[in-house]
Amino acid sequence: MEIILKKDVAKLGHADDIVEVKAGYAINYLIPQGFAILATSSAKKMHAENLRQRAHKEAKLRADAEALAAKLAEASVKIAMKVSESGKIYGSVTTAQIEEQLNAAGFSVEKKDITFASDAKELGTFEATVKCYKDIKGTVKVEVVAAE
């Protein structure tokens, strides 16, 4: 019996796969649990159309993310921090501060998408990574300066 998976099923397939299973497994478990639907000719046509539309939307999102990553590569952010006499900053630069500066510069990013790996505990220029879309990431320069 052919079915279209609606969700990932271990050892069977991923969502949107068309797989062949035994009739009892499909009728008694997969279909009632909402993991699959019967692969009739009309269901296959709808499935193909949904995949085509999803691919189109995916391509647009990917293009927008790549454009955002390119703009972020050209951008830089200045963050003013209080500095001790020895040149070390009080506290450290956080992703919330980077998000605030990027949003002020016209970028729409969330702090959960920002990764700031280096320990910015002194003045200087560092890099932060911004997740734009699934596997597309952009880097932005973060300049830590002394507050006046």
CSV table of C-alpha atoms in Angstrom, one decimal, residues 78-84 87-90 97 123 143-148:
chain,number,residue,atom,x,y,z
A,78,LYS,CA,29.7,50.3,17.3
A,79,ILE,CA,29.0,49.4,20.9
A,80,ALA,CA,30.1,51.9,23.6
A,81,MET,CA,31.1,50.3,26.9
A,82,LYS,CA,32.5,51.7,30.2
A,83,VAL,CA,36.3,51.0,30.4
A,84,SER,CA,38.6,50.6,33.4
A,87,GLY,CA,41.7,49.1,29.2
A,88,LYS,CA,39.3,46.3,30.1
A,89,ILE,CA,35.6,46.8,29.7
A,90,TYR,CA,33.2,46.4,32.6
A,97,GLN,CA,23.4,44.9,22.5
A,123,LEU,CA,38.3,47.3,23.2
A,143,GLU,CA,33.6,47.5,17.2
A,144,VAL,CA,33.8,47.9,20.9
A,145,VAL,CA,34.7,51.5,21.9
A,146,ALA,CA,35.0,53.4,25.1
A,147,ALA,CA,31.9,55.2,26.3
A,148,GLU,CA,32.4,58.9,26.9
